[in-house]
Coordinates of C-alpha atoms in Angstrom, one line a residue:
M1 CA 25.7 -27.8 -37.9
Q2 CA 24.0 -29.8 -35.4
L3 CA 24.9 -27.6 -32.6
R4 CA 23.6 -24.8 -34.2
K5 CA 20.1 -26.3 -35.0
V6 CA 20.0 -27.7 -31.1
T7 CA 21.0 -23.9 -30.2
A8 CA 18.6 -22.4 -32.4
T9 CA 15.8 -24.7 -31.2
S10 CA 16.5 -24.3 -27.4
A11 CA 16.4 -20.5 -28.0
A12 CA 13.1 -20.4 -29.6
V13 CA 12.0 -22.5 -26.8
L14 CA 13.3 -20.2 -24.1
A15 CA 11.6 -17.4 -26.0
L16 CA 8.4 -18.9 -25.9
A17 CA 8.7 -19.5 -22.0
L18 CA 9.5 -16.1 -21.2
T19 CA 6.5 -14.5 -23.5
A20 CA 4.1 -17.0 -21.3
T21 CA 5.6 -16.0 -18.2
A22 CA 5.7 -12.3 -18.8
C23 CA 1.6 -12.8 -20.1
G24 CA 1.3 -15.0 -16.9
S25 CA 2.6 -12.3 -14.2
D26 CA 0.7 -9.5 -16.2
K27 CA -2.6 -11.6 -15.3
K28 CA -1.7 -12.2 -11.8
D29 CA -1.2 -8.8 -11.1
G30 CA -4.9 -8.2 -12.4
G31 CA -5.1 -5.3 -10.3
S32 CA -4.5 -2.0 -12.6
D33 CA -7.9 -2.2 -14.5
G34 CA -10.1 -4.3 -12.2
S35 CA -10.7 -6.8 -14.7
G36 CA -10.8 -9.6 -12.2
S37 CA -8.1 -11.3 -13.5
G38 CA -5.3 -12.3 -10.9
K39 CA -5.2 -11.4 -7.3
I40 CA -6.1 -8.0 -5.7
T41 CA -4.7 -7.2 -2.4
I42 CA -6.8 -5.2 0.1
G43 CA -5.4 -3.6 3.3
I44 CA -7.5 -4.1 6.4
K45 CA -7.0 -3.8 10.1
I46 CA -6.8 -7.8 11.7
D47 CA -7.2 -6.9 15.3
Q48 CA -10.7 -4.9 15.7
P49 CA -13.5 -7.3 16.0
G50 CA -16.8 -5.8 14.7
L51 CA -14.6 -4.0 11.8
G52 CA -11.6 -6.2 10.7
L53 CA -10.4 -9.0 12.6
K54 CA -8.5 -12.5 11.6
T55 CA -9.7 -15.2 13.6
P56 CA -7.9 -18.4 14.7
D57 CA -9.0 -20.3 11.9
G58 CA -7.6 -17.5 9.4
K59 CA -10.8 -16.2 8.5
F60 CA -11.4 -12.6 8.0
T61 CA -14.8 -10.8 9.6
G62 CA -15.9 -7.7 9.9
F63 CA -17.7 -4.5 8.7
D64 CA -14.6 -3.1 6.7
V65 CA -13.9 -6.8 5.4
D66 CA -17.6 -7.0 4.2
V67 CA -17.1 -3.6 2.2
A68 CA -13.9 -4.6 0.9
T69 CA -14.9 -7.9 -0.3
Y70 CA -18.4 -6.6 -2.1
V71 CA -16.1 -3.7 -3.7
A72 CA -14.0 -6.5 -4.9
K73 CA -16.6 -8.4 -6.5
E74 CA -18.0 -5.6 -8.3
L75 CA -14.3 -4.8 -9.7
G76 CA -14.5 -8.7 -10.7
Y77 CA -13.0 -10.7 -8.1
D78 CA -13.9 -13.8 -6.4
A79 CA -13.5 -13.7 -2.9
K80 CA -10.7 -16.6 -3.5
D81 CA -8.5 -13.9 -5.5
I82 CA -8.8 -11.7 -2.7
V83 CA -5.7 -11.3 -0.6
F84 CA -6.1 -9.9 2.9
K85 CA -3.0 -7.8 4.3
E86 CA -2.3 -6.0 7.6
T87 CA -2.3 -2.3 7.4
K88 CA -1.4 -0.9 10.3
S89 CA -2.4 2.8 11.0
A90 CA 0.9 4.2 10.9
D91 CA 1.7 2.1 7.6
R92 CA -1.5 3.0 5.9
E93 CA -0.2 5.7 3.4
T94 CA 3.2 4.0 2.7
A95 CA 1.4 0.8 1.8
I96 CA -0.9 2.6 -0.8
E97 CA 1.9 5.0 -2.4
R98 CA 4.4 1.9 -2.9
G99 CA 1.7 -0.5 -4.2
D100 CA 1.7 -3.0 -1.7
V101 CA -2.3 -3.0 -1.5
K102 CA -4.6 -1.8 -4.1
F103 CA -6.7 -0.3 -1.7
I104 CA -7.3 0.4 1.6
A105 CA -10.7 -0.3 4.3
A106 CA -9.6 -0.1 7.7
S107 CA -11.4 2.3 9.8
Y108 CA -9.6 4.6 7.6
S109 CA -10.7 8.5 8.5
I110 CA -10.7 11.0 5.8
N111 CA -9.3 14.3 6.6
D112 CA -6.6 16.9 5.1
E113 CA -3.3 15.7 5.9
R114 CA -3.8 12.1 4.6
L115 CA -5.9 13.7 1.3
Q116 CA -2.5 15.2 0.2
K117 CA -1.1 12.0 0.2
V118 CA -3.5 9.6 -0.8
D119 CA -7.1 9.8 -2.4
F120 CA -10.8 8.2 -0.7
A121 CA -13.5 7.1 -2.4
G122 CA -16.6 6.9 -0.1
P123 CA -17.1 8.0 2.6
Y124 CA -18.8 4.6 3.6
L125 CA -19.5 5.1 7.4
L126 CA -20.1 8.2 9.6
A127 CA -18.5 6.9 13.1
H128 CA -18.5 9.5 16.0
Q129 CA -15.9 9.3 18.9
D130 CA -17.9 8.0 21.9
I131 CA -17.6 6.2 25.3
L132 CA -18.6 2.5 26.6
V133 CA -19.7 2.2 30.0
R134 CA -20.8 -0.8 31.8
A135 CA -24.4 -1.3 31.2
D136 CA -26.0 -1.1 34.7
D137 CA -24.1 2.5 34.9
D138 CA -26.3 5.6 34.8
S139 CA -24.0 8.0 36.2
I140 CA -22.1 9.6 33.2
K141 CA -25.2 11.5 31.0
S142 CA -22.4 13.9 29.5
P143 CA -19.0 14.2 28.5
E144 CA -18.8 16.5 31.3
D145 CA -19.3 14.0 33.8
L146 CA -16.5 12.0 32.8
N147 CA -14.4 14.9 35.5
S148 CA -12.8 12.3 38.2
K149 CA -13.9 9.2 36.8
K150 CA -11.1 6.7 35.4
L151 CA -11.1 6.8 31.5
C152 CA -9.2 4.3 29.9
S153 CA -6.4 5.7 27.6
V154 CA -4.8 3.1 25.0
A155 CA -0.8 3.5 24.3
G156 CA -0.8 5.4 21.2
S157 CA -4.5 6.6 20.9
T158 CA -5.3 10.2 21.4
S159 CA -9.1 9.6 22.1
A160 CA -8.9 9.6 25.8
Q161 CA -6.4 12.4 25.9
N162 CA -8.7 14.7 24.1
V163 CA -11.5 14.2 26.2
K164 CA -9.4 15.6 29.0
D165 CA -8.0 18.3 27.1
K166 CA -11.6 19.6 25.8
L167 CA -14.4 18.4 27.8
A168 CA -13.4 16.9 31.6
P169 CA -9.9 18.4 32.7
K170 CA -10.7 16.4 35.7
A171 CA -10.8 12.9 34.0
Q172 CA -8.2 10.0 35.7
L173 CA -6.4 8.7 32.3
Q174 CA -5.5 4.9 32.9
T175 CA -2.9 3.7 30.1
Y176 CA -3.8 0.0 29.1
G177 CA -2.1 -1.8 25.9
G178 CA -5.1 -2.3 24.2
Y179 CA -8.9 -1.9 23.5
S180 CA -9.5 -5.6 25.3
E181 CA -7.6 -5.2 28.4
C182 CA -9.6 -1.5 28.6
L183 CA -12.8 -4.0 28.6
T184 CA -11.5 -6.1 31.3
G185 CA -10.4 -3.2 33.3
L186 CA -14.1 -2.0 32.4
E187 CA -16.1 -5.4 33.7
N188 CA -13.7 -5.8 36.7
K189 CA -15.0 -2.1 37.7
V190 CA -11.2 -0.8 37.7
I191 CA -11.9 1.9 35.1
D192 CA -15.3 3.8 34.7
A193 CA -15.4 4.4 30.9
L194 CA -13.3 3.4 27.5
T195 CA -13.5 6.1 24.6
T196 CA -12.9 5.6 20.6
D197 CA -14.8 5.5 18.0
D198 CA -18.3 4.7 18.2
D199 CA -17.8 1.4 15.7
I200 CA -14.8 0.3 17.3
L201 CA -16.1 0.1 20.7
A202 CA -19.9 -1.7 19.3
G203 CA -17.6 -3.9 17.6
Y204 CA -15.5 -4.8 20.9
A205 CA -19.1 -4.7 22.8
S206 CA -20.4 -7.3 20.2
Q207 CA -18.0 -10.1 21.2
K208 CA -19.6 -12.9 23.0
E209 CA -18.0 -12.8 26.1
F210 CA -19.1 -9.3 26.6
Q211 CA -22.4 -9.2 24.8
G212 CA -25.0 -7.6 27.3
K213 CA -22.3 -6.1 29.7
F214 CA -21.6 -2.7 28.1
K215 CA -23.6 0.4 26.5
L216 CA -22.7 3.3 24.0
A217 CA -23.2 6.6 25.7
G218 CA -24.1 8.1 22.6
F219 CA -22.3 11.4 23.1
K220 CA -20.9 11.7 19.0
M221 CA -17.8 14.0 20.3
T222 CA -16.3 13.9 16.7
N223 CA -17.5 13.2 13.1
E224 CA -15.3 10.4 11.7
N225 CA -15.7 10.1 7.8
Y226 CA -14.5 6.5 7.0
G227 CA -13.1 6.4 3.5
I228 CA -11.5 3.7 1.0
G229 CA -8.0 4.9 0.4
L230 CA -6.4 4.4 -2.7
K231 CA -3.6 5.7 -4.8
K232 CA -3.5 9.8 -5.2
G233 CA -4.8 10.4 -8.9
D234 CA -6.4 7.0 -10.1
A235 CA -9.3 8.3 -10.8
D236 CA -10.5 5.6 -12.6
L237 CA -10.5 3.5 -9.6
K238 CA -12.5 5.7 -7.3
K239 CA -14.9 6.1 -9.6
K240 CA -15.4 2.2 -10.0
I241 CA -15.3 1.7 -5.9
N242 CA -17.7 4.9 -5.1
D243 CA -20.1 3.0 -8.0
A244 CA -19.8 -0.2 -6.0
L245 CA -20.2 1.4 -2.7
T246 CA -23.6 3.2 -4.2
K247 CA -24.8 -0.2 -5.4
M248 CA -24.1 -1.5 -1.7
V249 CA -26.3 0.7 0.1
S250 CA -28.8 0.8 -2.5
D251 CA -29.1 -3.2 -2.8
G252 CA -29.3 -3.7 1.1
S253 CA -25.7 -5.0 1.7
W254 CA -25.1 -2.3 3.8
D255 CA -27.4 -2.3 6.1
K256 CA -26.9 -5.9 6.6
A257 CA -23.5 -5.7 7.0
V258 CA -23.6 -2.9 10.1
K259 CA -26.4 -5.6 11.7
D260 CA -24.3 -8.6 11.5
N261 CA -21.4 -7.1 12.8
F262 CA -22.7 -4.4 15.4
G263 CA -26.4 -5.6 16.1
P264 CA -25.3 -7.2 19.4
A265 CA -24.3 -3.8 21.1
N266 CA -27.1 -1.9 19.8
Y267 CA -25.1 0.5 17.8
K268 CA -27.5 3.3 16.7
N269 CA -25.2 3.8 13.2
E270 CA -25.9 6.7 11.2
P271 CA -27.4 6.3 7.7
A272 CA -25.2 5.2 4.9
P273 CA -23.4 8.7 3.8
K274 CA -23.8 9.9 0.6
I275 CA -20.9 9.2 -1.6
G276 CA -18.6 12.1 -1.6
N277 CA -20.3 14.1 1.3
V278 CA -17.6 14.1 3.9
V279 CA -19.2 15.7 7.2
K280 CA -17.0 17.9 9.1

């Protein structure tokens, strides 16, 4: 008889514990309705100065980080509740589809191919493919002037090849492992120009060790509409993020984030895009 009493009591305690654990799990998930409970995981780049960078002390900085933090706050999350997760370009759609992240802000250009797999809020920045040259170099006044110039090509990027194919067929592509290496080559006059999105170039040029050494040409060779990627069909979250982005622009926080992250490179950014207006 005593054994049955103990067993019944134990079962009651166990059931109560399981209930509490389940409730705790729901609260920790917190991301389904943007209520602010628990944590929210956001995908970013961690190796792009000015946009998304993880510093040696473990902090995250950059324009995309500022945008993501603002949006998360409007969804009800404090900064301490944000978990930033590196999402490389090739992994972004998969990370969203699997639910590894709630949304992604990582120089994520909106295009028709990606819209087949994920939805986008925004756009929140209109960037353009451009080139970066040495501050004292006035020999490149148009994309055609890149003919016979040494143009940095980063492994895995198509930007330099696009210039060679469409604008300067005689450009000499020099392949490097990353943008930092291209900047060193540019500084040492081993190469003549580096090309990718202008905001990415501005972010690198804004680093303390490079300030004043380079300039953007301002060619605007393509339009790149950066959006916040999220799971396809989540209309409620998309609306909340768009509302947050609209508020960020209207209260001046967007302009401040641009100045803070790109200012040292004299980046002549486009005005904040109208939410829902994708420039072709």
